Short mmCIF file of C-alpha atoms and ligand atoms in Angstrom, two decimals:
data_model
loop_
_atom_site.label_atom_id
_atom_site.label_comp_id
_atom_site.label_asym_id
_atom_site.label_seq_id
_atom_site.Cartn_x
_atom_site.Cartn_y
_atom_site.Cartn_z
CA MET A 290 1.11 -26.91 30.21
CA SER A 291 0.39 -29.32 33.15
CA GLY A 292 -2.27 -31.29 31.59
CA VAL A 293 -5.67 -30.98 29.18
CA LEU A 294 -9.05 -32.49 29.69
CA LEU A 295 -11.09 -33.19 26.51
CA ALA A 296 -15.18 -33.67 27.41
CA LEU A 297 -16.57 -35.44 24.63
CA ASN A 298 -20.71 -35.00 23.72
CA ALA A 299 -21.57 -37.73 21.16
CA GLY A 300 -24.93 -37.29 19.19
CA SER A 301 -26.74 -39.12 17.34
CA SER A 302 -25.67 -37.81 14.16
CA SER A 303 -22.45 -35.41 15.26
CA LEU A 304 -19.22 -35.89 17.50
CA LYS A 305 -18.86 -32.33 20.25
CA PHE A 306 -16.07 -31.69 21.87
CA ALA A 307 -14.36 -29.40 24.48
CA LEU A 308 -11.03 -28.69 24.75
CA TYR A 309 -9.92 -27.53 28.30
CA GLU A 310 -6.66 -26.66 30.53
CA ALA A 311 -7.63 -29.34 33.24
CA ALA A 312 -5.83 -27.57 36.54
CA THR A 313 -8.25 -24.30 35.70
CA LEU A 314 -10.53 -25.32 33.10
CA ALA A 315 -9.70 -22.96 31.06
CA PRO A 316 -11.12 -23.21 27.50
CA LEU A 317 -8.74 -24.10 24.86
CA CYS A 318 -11.10 -25.43 21.77
CA ARG A 319 -14.54 -26.54 21.35
CA GLY A 320 -16.20 -28.01 18.12
CA GLY A 321 -17.03 -30.58 16.40
CA VAL A 322 -17.25 -33.51 13.53
CA ALA A 323 -20.58 -33.35 12.22
CA GLY A 324 -21.89 -35.49 9.38
CA LEU A 325 -21.54 -39.07 11.26
CA GLY A 326 -23.73 -42.13 11.02
CA GLU A 327 -26.23 -42.16 8.14
CA THR A 328 -26.96 -38.35 7.72
CA GLY A 329 -26.37 -39.10 3.63
CA GLN A 330 -23.20 -36.26 4.50
CA PRO A 331 -19.61 -36.32 4.57
CA ALA A 332 -17.82 -36.59 7.79
CA HIS A 333 -16.47 -32.32 8.79
CA PHE A 334 -14.64 -31.23 11.04
CA SER A 335 -14.55 -27.71 12.95
CA ALA A 336 -13.55 -26.03 15.86
CA HIS A 337 -12.70 -22.78 17.23
CA GLY A 338 -10.48 -21.25 20.10
CA PRO A 339 -7.34 -20.21 21.32
CA GLU A 340 -5.80 -23.63 20.68
CA ALA A 341 -7.97 -24.81 17.64
CA GLY A 342 -5.49 -24.36 14.93
CA LYS A 343 -3.32 -26.55 16.66
CA LEU A 344 -6.13 -29.50 15.63
CA SER A 345 -7.72 -27.91 12.27
CA ALA A 346 -3.96 -27.90 10.85
CA LEU A 347 -4.42 -32.14 10.87
CA ALA A 348 -5.25 -34.05 7.98
CA SER A 349 -8.45 -33.89 6.73
CA LEU A 350 -10.69 -36.72 8.01
CA ALA A 351 -12.10 -39.90 6.25
CA PRO A 352 -15.69 -38.60 4.92
CA ASP A 353 -17.63 -41.76 5.92
CA ILE A 354 -15.46 -42.40 9.31
CA ASP A 355 -17.92 -43.37 12.65
CA HIS A 356 -18.13 -41.64 15.77
CA GLU A 357 -15.51 -44.44 17.50
CA GLY A 358 -13.28 -43.20 14.51
CA ALA A 359 -13.80 -39.00 14.66
CA ALA A 360 -13.13 -39.93 18.47
CA ARG A 361 -9.96 -41.89 17.74
CA TRP A 362 -8.60 -39.32 15.31
CA LEU A 363 -9.52 -36.10 17.86
CA ILE A 364 -7.65 -37.68 20.52
CA ASP A 365 -4.69 -38.95 18.14
CA ALA A 366 -4.89 -35.50 16.69
CA ILE A 367 -4.56 -34.54 20.55
CA ALA A 368 -1.62 -36.53 21.03
CA ALA A 369 0.19 -34.89 18.21
CA ARG A 370 0.06 -32.21 19.64
CA GLN A 371 2.33 -33.01 23.05
CA PRO A 372 3.91 -32.43 25.06
CA GLU A 373 1.93 -28.93 24.18
CA LEU A 374 -1.82 -30.87 24.56
CA GLU A 375 -0.95 -33.76 27.17
CA LEU A 376 -4.27 -35.73 28.01
CA ALA A 377 -4.73 -35.52 31.62
CA VAL A 378 -8.84 -36.73 32.03
CA VAL A 379 -11.75 -37.48 29.05
CA GLY A 380 -14.93 -36.59 30.72
CA HIS A 381 -17.91 -38.32 28.26
CA ARG A 382 -21.26 -37.54 28.21
CA VAL A 383 -23.25 -40.84 28.67
CA VAL A 384 -26.73 -40.90 28.31
CA HIS A 385 -28.25 -43.95 30.21
CA GLY A 386 -27.25 -44.42 33.28
CA GLY A 387 -30.08 -46.71 34.60
CA ALA A 388 -31.40 -46.45 37.93
CA GLU A 389 -27.77 -47.10 39.55
CA PHE A 390 -25.63 -44.21 38.26
CA ASP A 391 -27.32 -40.69 39.59
CA ARG A 392 -23.90 -38.79 39.45
CA PRO A 393 -20.66 -39.16 37.61
CA VAL A 394 -18.81 -41.70 38.25
CA ARG A 395 -14.97 -42.72 36.85
CA VAL A 396 -15.58 -45.61 33.96
CA THR A 397 -14.19 -49.51 34.90
CA PRO A 398 -14.13 -52.53 32.86
CA ASP A 399 -16.81 -53.47 34.70
CA ILE A 400 -18.76 -50.37 34.86
CA LEU A 401 -18.78 -49.87 30.91
CA GLN A 402 -19.86 -54.04 30.78
CA ARG A 403 -22.99 -52.11 33.54
CA LEU A 404 -23.37 -49.45 30.86
CA SER A 405 -23.46 -51.53 28.29
CA ALA A 406 -27.19 -53.33 29.21
CA TYR A 407 -28.23 -49.91 28.52
CA ALA A 408 -27.31 -49.10 24.87
CA PRO A 409 -30.78 -50.96 23.46
CA LEU A 410 -32.67 -48.47 25.99
CA ALA A 411 -30.85 -45.30 23.46
CA PRO A 412 -30.34 -47.03 20.48
CA SER A 413 -29.08 -43.65 18.72
CA HIS A 414 -26.91 -42.76 21.74
CA GLN A 415 -25.51 -45.14 23.85
CA PRO A 416 -23.54 -47.21 21.23
CA HIS A 417 -21.67 -43.66 20.53
CA ASN A 418 -20.69 -42.99 23.83
CA LEU A 419 -19.42 -46.05 24.80
CA ALA A 420 -17.65 -47.09 21.62
CA PRO A 421 -14.61 -44.20 22.16
CA ILE A 422 -14.72 -45.10 26.42
CA ARG A 423 -14.02 -49.15 25.18
CA SER A 424 -11.48 -48.09 22.75
CA LEU A 425 -9.54 -45.98 25.28
CA LEU A 426 -9.71 -48.19 27.78
CA ALA A 427 -7.91 -50.71 26.09
CA SER A 428 -5.24 -48.66 24.45
CA ARG A 429 -4.60 -46.20 27.54
CA PRO A 430 -6.03 -47.92 30.51
CA ASP A 431 -4.27 -45.37 32.97
CA LEU A 432 -5.96 -42.40 31.55
CA PRO A 433 -9.29 -41.52 33.92
CA GLN A 434 -11.81 -41.93 31.86
CA ILE A 435 -14.64 -39.60 33.82
CA ALA A 436 -18.92 -40.73 32.53
CA CYS A 437 -21.63 -38.33 33.28
CA PHE A 438 -24.91 -39.11 32.83
CA ASP A 439 -28.55 -37.40 31.24
CA THR A 440 -30.44 -39.35 33.29
CA ALA A 441 -28.99 -38.53 36.70
CA PHE A 442 -30.30 -35.15 37.36
CA HIS A 443 -33.81 -36.41 37.48
CA ARG A 444 -33.13 -39.15 39.40
CA THR A 445 -35.13 -36.87 42.24
CA GLN A 446 -37.61 -37.30 40.51
CA PRO A 447 -41.12 -38.20 42.89
CA ARG A 448 -41.72 -41.73 42.50
CA LEU A 449 -44.36 -41.19 41.27
CA ALA A 450 -42.90 -38.68 37.88
CA GLN A 451 -41.34 -42.00 37.27
CA LEU A 452 -44.34 -44.97 37.45
CA PHE A 453 -45.16 -46.18 34.43
CA PRO A 454 -48.43 -47.00 35.02
CA LEU A 455 -48.78 -50.94 34.41
CA PRO A 456 -48.08 -53.74 36.96
CA ARG A 457 -45.62 -53.22 39.12
CA ALA A 458 -43.41 -56.33 38.39
CA PHE A 459 -43.27 -53.37 35.70
CA ALA A 460 -40.35 -51.11 38.00
CA GLU A 461 -38.97 -53.84 40.24
CA ARG A 462 -37.38 -54.79 37.12
CA GLY A 463 -36.41 -50.78 36.08
CA VAL A 464 -39.60 -50.05 33.23
CA LEU A 465 -39.00 -46.47 34.71
CA ARG A 466 -39.36 -43.22 33.48
CA TYR A 467 -35.60 -42.43 32.88
CA GLY A 468 -35.86 -39.01 31.43
CA PHE A 469 -32.97 -37.58 29.24
CA HIS A 470 -31.20 -34.26 28.59
CA GLY A 471 -30.05 -33.74 32.01
CA LEU A 472 -26.90 -32.33 31.72
CA SER A 473 -28.17 -29.44 30.05
CA TYR A 474 -30.69 -28.80 32.22
CA GLN A 475 -27.90 -29.02 35.40
CA PHE A 476 -26.29 -26.45 33.42
CA ILE A 477 -29.42 -23.99 33.16
CA ALA A 478 -30.39 -24.81 37.23
CA GLU A 479 -26.92 -23.08 37.84
CA GLU A 480 -26.94 -20.57 35.93
CA LEU A 481 -31.07 -19.52 36.80
CA ARG A 482 -29.02 -20.37 40.72
CA LEU A 483 -26.66 -17.15 39.26
CA LEU A 484 -28.77 -15.25 37.51
CA ARG A 485 -31.90 -15.09 38.85
CA GLY A 486 -31.02 -16.36 42.93
CA GLU A 487 -34.44 -17.11 44.70
CA ARG A 488 -36.70 -16.93 42.69
CA ALA A 489 -34.84 -19.31 40.17
CA GLN A 490 -35.95 -21.88 43.20
CA GLY A 491 -39.52 -21.73 42.66
CA ARG A 492 -41.41 -23.44 39.84
CA VAL A 493 -39.29 -23.56 36.39
CA ILE A 494 -39.99 -25.20 33.20
CA VAL A 495 -37.05 -25.26 30.72
CA ALA A 496 -37.42 -26.56 27.15
CA HIS A 497 -34.45 -27.82 25.73
CA LEU A 498 -35.42 -28.17 21.93
CA GLY A 499 -32.64 -29.40 19.58
CA HIS A 500 -32.50 -31.99 17.37
CA GLY A 501 -33.82 -34.32 20.09
CA ALA A 502 -36.09 -31.82 22.28
CA SER A 503 -38.09 -32.53 25.82
CA LEU A 504 -39.21 -30.34 29.13
CA CYS A 505 -37.75 -30.35 32.40
CA ALA A 506 -40.30 -29.22 35.47
CA MET A 507 -37.45 -27.91 38.57
CA ARG A 508 -38.71 -26.59 41.96
CA GLY A 509 -35.46 -25.85 44.10
CA LEU A 510 -33.79 -26.68 40.84
CA THR A 511 -34.17 -30.07 40.90
CA SER A 512 -36.01 -31.93 38.02
CA VAL A 513 -39.47 -32.76 39.41
CA ALA A 514 -41.14 -34.60 35.77
CA THR A 515 -39.31 -34.72 32.95
CA THR A 516 -41.08 -34.56 28.90
CA MET A 517 -38.97 -38.36 28.08
CA GLY A 518 -39.25 -41.02 29.63
CA PHE A 519 -37.90 -45.21 29.37
CA THR A 520 -36.82 -43.63 26.07
CA ALA A 521 -35.83 -40.58 24.64
CA LEU A 522 -38.74 -41.28 22.15
CA ASP A 523 -40.79 -40.09 24.40
CA GLY A 524 -42.76 -36.15 24.85
CA LEU A 525 -41.98 -33.80 22.32
CA MET A 526 -42.67 -33.96 18.97
CA MET A 527 -38.59 -33.94 17.23
CA GLY A 528 -36.44 -33.52 14.45
CA SER A 529 -37.50 -37.05 13.32
CA ARG A 530 -38.45 -38.29 16.06
CA SER A 531 -42.63 -39.05 17.07
CA GLY A 532 -42.28 -37.60 20.36
CA ALA A 533 -45.27 -39.39 22.50
CA ILE A 534 -48.08 -41.16 20.76
CA ASP A 535 -51.01 -43.64 21.58
CA PRO A 536 -49.65 -46.89 22.28
CA GLY A 537 -53.13 -48.24 20.66
CA LEU A 538 -51.95 -46.73 16.90
CA LEU A 539 -48.51 -49.30 17.93
CA LEU A 540 -50.18 -52.37 18.13
CA HIS A 541 -52.16 -51.36 15.36
CA LEU A 542 -49.79 -51.17 13.08
CA ILE A 543 -48.11 -54.56 13.80
CA LEU A 544 -50.86 -56.39 14.28
CA GLU A 545 -52.84 -55.31 11.39
CA GLU A 546 -50.94 -53.58 9.18
CA GLY A 547 -47.29 -56.56 9.73
CA MET A 548 -45.24 -53.56 10.84
CA THR A 549 -41.97 -55.23 11.57
CA ALA A 550 -39.92 -54.19 14.57
CA LYS A 551 -37.17 -52.73 12.67
CA ALA A 552 -39.72 -50.31 10.17
CA LEU A 553 -41.72 -48.96 14.13
CA HIS A 554 -38.01 -48.07 14.85
CA GLU A 555 -37.36 -46.17 11.77
CA LEU A 556 -40.70 -44.38 11.50
CA LEU A 557 -40.71 -43.34 15.12
CA TYR A 558 -36.35 -42.30 15.39
CA ASN A 559 -36.30 -41.47 11.67
CA GLU A 560 -38.68 -40.53 9.72
CA SER A 561 -41.51 -39.27 12.10
CA GLY A 562 -41.74 -35.18 14.01
CA LEU A 563 -40.68 -31.85 11.59
CA LEU A 564 -39.05 -34.01 9.08
CA GLY A 565 -42.07 -36.65 8.14
CA VAL A 566 -44.66 -34.28 8.92
CA SER A 567 -43.45 -31.63 7.02
CA GLY A 568 -41.73 -34.01 4.31
CA VAL A 569 -38.92 -31.28 4.28
CA SER A 570 -36.41 -31.97 6.49
CA ASP A 571 -35.66 -32.11 10.26
CA ASP A 572 -34.20 -29.06 10.48
CA LEU A 573 -35.85 -26.26 11.79
CA ARG A 574 -34.18 -23.50 9.40
CA ALA A 575 -34.82 -25.38 6.51
CA LEU A 576 -38.49 -25.39 6.94
CA GLU A 577 -38.65 -21.59 8.47
CA ALA A 578 -37.17 -21.21 4.72
CA ASP A 579 -40.18 -23.31 3.50
CA ALA A 580 -43.30 -21.87 1.84
CA SER A 581 -44.93 -25.30 1.43
CA PRO A 582 -47.99 -25.48 3.60
CA ALA A 583 -46.32 -29.40 5.02
CA ALA A 584 -43.72 -27.81 6.42
CA GLU A 585 -45.79 -24.48 8.38
CA GLU A 586 -48.21 -27.98 9.08
CA ALA A 587 -45.31 -28.90 11.06
CA MET A 588 -44.13 -25.85 12.91
CA ALA A 589 -47.43 -25.41 13.60
CA LEU A 590 -48.03 -28.92 15.24
CA PHE A 591 -44.03 -28.39 16.82
CA ALA A 592 -45.72 -25.68 18.67
CA TYR A 593 -48.82 -27.26 19.59
CA ARG A 594 -47.45 -29.93 20.83
CA ALA A 595 -44.53 -28.18 23.15
CA ALA A 596 -47.59 -26.09 24.44
CA ARG A 597 -49.22 -29.00 25.69
CA GLU A 598 -46.44 -30.33 27.62
CA ILE A 599 -46.05 -26.62 29.25
CA GLY A 600 -48.62 -27.25 30.57
CA SER A 601 -48.29 -30.75 31.66
CA LEU A 602 -46.05 -30.15 33.38
CA ALA A 603 -47.15 -27.15 35.16
CA SER A 604 -49.42 -29.54 37.04
CA ALA A 605 -46.38 -31.22 37.60
CA VAL A 606 -44.83 -28.32 39.63
CA GLY A 607 -48.24 -26.45 40.42
CA GLY A 608 -47.69 -23.43 38.04
CA LEU A 609 -44.87 -21.28 36.44
CA ASP A 610 -42.55 -18.64 37.50
CA ILE A 611 -39.82 -18.74 35.18
CA LEU A 612 -39.87 -20.22 31.48
CA VAL A 613 -35.63 -20.91 29.72
CA PHE A 614 -36.12 -21.91 26.21
CA THR A 615 -32.20 -23.37 25.36
CA ALA A 616 -30.47 -25.49 22.58
CA GLY A 617 -30.69 -24.83 18.34
CA ILE A 618 -34.07 -24.00 18.02
CA GLY A 619 -34.85 -23.01 21.63
CA GLU A 620 -31.63 -20.87 21.30
CA ASN A 621 -32.08 -19.52 17.72
CA SER A 622 -35.95 -19.55 16.19
CA PRO A 623 -37.60 -16.31 17.96
CA ALA A 624 -40.05 -17.56 15.43
CA MET A 625 -40.85 -21.13 17.35
CA ARG A 626 -40.92 -19.11 20.90
CA ALA A 627 -43.36 -17.15 19.96
CA ARG A 628 -45.59 -20.10 18.14
CA ILE A 629 -45.54 -21.89 21.77
CA CYS A 630 -45.66 -19.08 23.62
CA ALA A 631 -48.37 -18.00 22.48
CA PHE A 632 -50.35 -20.74 23.96
CA LEU A 633 -49.39 -19.93 27.47
CA GLY A 634 -51.54 -17.21 28.70
CA HIS A 635 -53.55 -18.66 31.14
CA LEU A 636 -49.76 -19.49 32.58
CA GLY A 637 -48.54 -15.58 33.10
CA VAL A 638 -46.51 -16.51 30.02
CA ALA A 639 -46.13 -12.70 27.72
CA ILE A 640 -43.51 -12.26 25.25
CA ASP A 641 -41.84 -9.15 24.30
CA ALA A 642 -41.38 -9.24 20.82
CA GLU A 643 -39.33 -6.64 20.06
CA ALA A 644 -37.10 -8.61 22.72
CA ASN A 645 -37.58 -11.82 21.60
CA ARG A 646 -36.57 -10.59 18.12
CA ARG A 647 -33.69 -9.98 18.75
CA GLY A 648 -32.97 -12.48 20.91
CA ALA A 649 -32.55 -10.84 24.18
CA ALA A 650 -31.29 -12.86 27.39
CA SER A 651 -34.83 -11.92 28.53
CA ILE A 652 -38.14 -12.28 26.70
CA GLY A 653 -41.32 -11.90 28.74
CA ALA A 654 -42.87 -8.46 28.74
CA ALA A 655 -42.57 -6.68 31.60
CA GLU A 656 -46.32 -7.43 32.74
CA ALA A 657 -46.24 -10.62 32.96
CA ALA A 658 -46.29 -12.42 35.96
CA ALA A 659 -44.33 -15.49 34.05
CA GLU A 660 -40.90 -15.02 33.32
CA VAL A 661 -38.97 -16.51 29.65
CA LEU A 662 -35.60 -16.66 29.45
CA VAL A 663 -33.84 -17.48 26.87
CA LEU A 664 -30.17 -19.08 27.63
CA ALA A 665 -27.37 -21.05 25.47
CA THR A 666 -26.91 -24.66 27.04
CA ASN A 667 -23.22 -25.92 27.82
CA GLU A 668 -23.52 -29.63 28.20
CA GLU A 669 -19.40 -29.90 27.79
CA ALA A 670 -18.80 -27.61 31.09
CA VAL A 671 -20.89 -29.50 32.77
CA ILE A 672 -19.30 -32.68 31.65
CA ALA A 673 -15.55 -31.34 32.31
CA GLU A 674 -16.41 -29.87 35.39
CA ALA A 675 -17.84 -33.38 36.54
CA ALA A 676 -14.53 -35.25 35.30
CA GLN A 677 -12.14 -32.62 37.05
CA ARG A 678 -13.82 -33.64 40.16
CA LEU A 679 -12.74 -36.55 40.63
CA TRP A 680 -9.77 -36.65 38.79
CA ARG A 681 -8.59 -34.22 41.36
CA GLU A 682 -10.44 -36.57 43.95
CA GLY A 683 -8.46 -39.57 42.07
CA ALA A 684 -5.66 -38.15 42.32
CA GLY A 685 -5.37 -37.29 46.06
CA GLU A 686 -6.09 -33.79 45.81
CA PRO A 687 -8.97 -32.29 47.63
P1 ADP B 760 -28.57 -31.50 18.77
O1 ADP B 760 -30.10 -32.58 19.47
O2 ADP B 760 -28.44 -32.64 17.91
O3 ADP B 760 -27.43 -31.75 20.52
P2 ADP B 760 -29.14 -28.54 18.58
O4 ADP B 760 -29.22 -28.55 19.83
O5 ADP B 760 -27.82 -28.08 18.07
O6 ADP B 760 -29.29 -30.25 18.78
O7 ADP B 760 -30.59 -28.29 17.48
C1 ADP B 760 -30.49 -28.62 15.96
C2 ADP B 760 -31.53 -27.59 16.01
O8 ADP B 760 -31.72 -26.48 15.84
C3 ADP B 760 -31.89 -27.95 14.06
O9 ADP B 760 -33.43 -28.25 13.81
C4 ADP B 760 -31.85 -26.72 13.95
O10 ADP B 760 -32.38 -26.58 12.75
C5 ADP B 760 -32.15 -25.91 15.31
N1 ADP B 760 -31.23 -24.64 14.87
C6 ADP B 760 -30.08 -24.51 14.55
N2 ADP B 760 -29.72 -23.25 15.06
C7 ADP B 760 -30.96 -22.11 14.30
C8 ADP B 760 -31.75 -21.20 13.55
N3 ADP B 760 -30.84 -19.70 13.66
N4 ADP B 760 -32.65 -20.80 13.55
C9 ADP B 760 -33.78 -22.02 13.49
N5 ADP B 760 -33.22 -22.62 13.75
C10 ADP B 760 -32.50 -23.45 13.90
#
């Protein structure tokens, strides 16, 4: 085999990966390590695909391994399979590229240092994204590593969509609405171009509803507005993140209730959202299986908040032609899709209950003005495509 391309996608509690033949992008294997960080679960590896057996056959993971350890374990697993699997290039999801990085880039020590400066803006992701890059730069400096940014897709937004109503000096020092989940939105944009042609160039809203959740409004398949802002805490209610919250409440908690910054961070990132409101779980599957009124209220609030934000983005993009659901919840929960769509009749949304239940790709009612699609996202495919392109350019190939 001529060489393999590894796409790494580190989330807050998991490390997903996909392995491709570098020259052709033929998929070899995909999978991940779950249970990383403070999940209370032991680390657990799973993989599927033609070459999965070669990796799964390795010694088991230490149950308390962290993101960096898991990435190293995976890379060692691939290295142990030489010459069948010869690592040629690694592509990484990097959550934050600031205003500076609006496209994928080959990482050098200097670029790594610049990316490290964004770690405080995405504390549950950026350090996990950068740790394997740093360790590979040290151990294999010649191996091309390509960083692909979640923020980059949104850099086409008009200035008004990126500005906070704060004194100008803040924007000048980079306090802007950056937006996230850009690799997922880029994948969906490409799918829409293939599936819907000219119609996809119109007013599109994509709902990426996973453990983290956001919306993106597109026109001409480029980002016009999004719900996440300076950090990935803004916008929709999420698994354990609050989403948008009255900033006056935060002042109150600090000034009147003496809450520390650390406690506030923990509250907003890890104790709120579906988990906080239900008191049961951050996992929608657990809530759908739970009969308690609090679980029901958490799901109702999730849908209500999502529908209100869809209305807000529809204003930014001037209406709605296509609504897309994607990611864990968007792809797999007919009940949540139905709850959200029930608010959206005023935007021309009506779903076909039967198509929704069976998980069809198109779930809109035939007579409805707006189309509603369910599309599987694939961030690793976007990373792989960019990594291959920059690897070839670096090697002087067209
Ligand atoms: P991440 O942001 O970690 O990548 P995912 O896109 O994997 O998250 O989505 C995780 C969410 O998807 C969880 O809330 C999980 O409950 C939900 N989910 C996954 N499968 C289903 C399903 N079959 N029914 C309902 N919810 C699901």
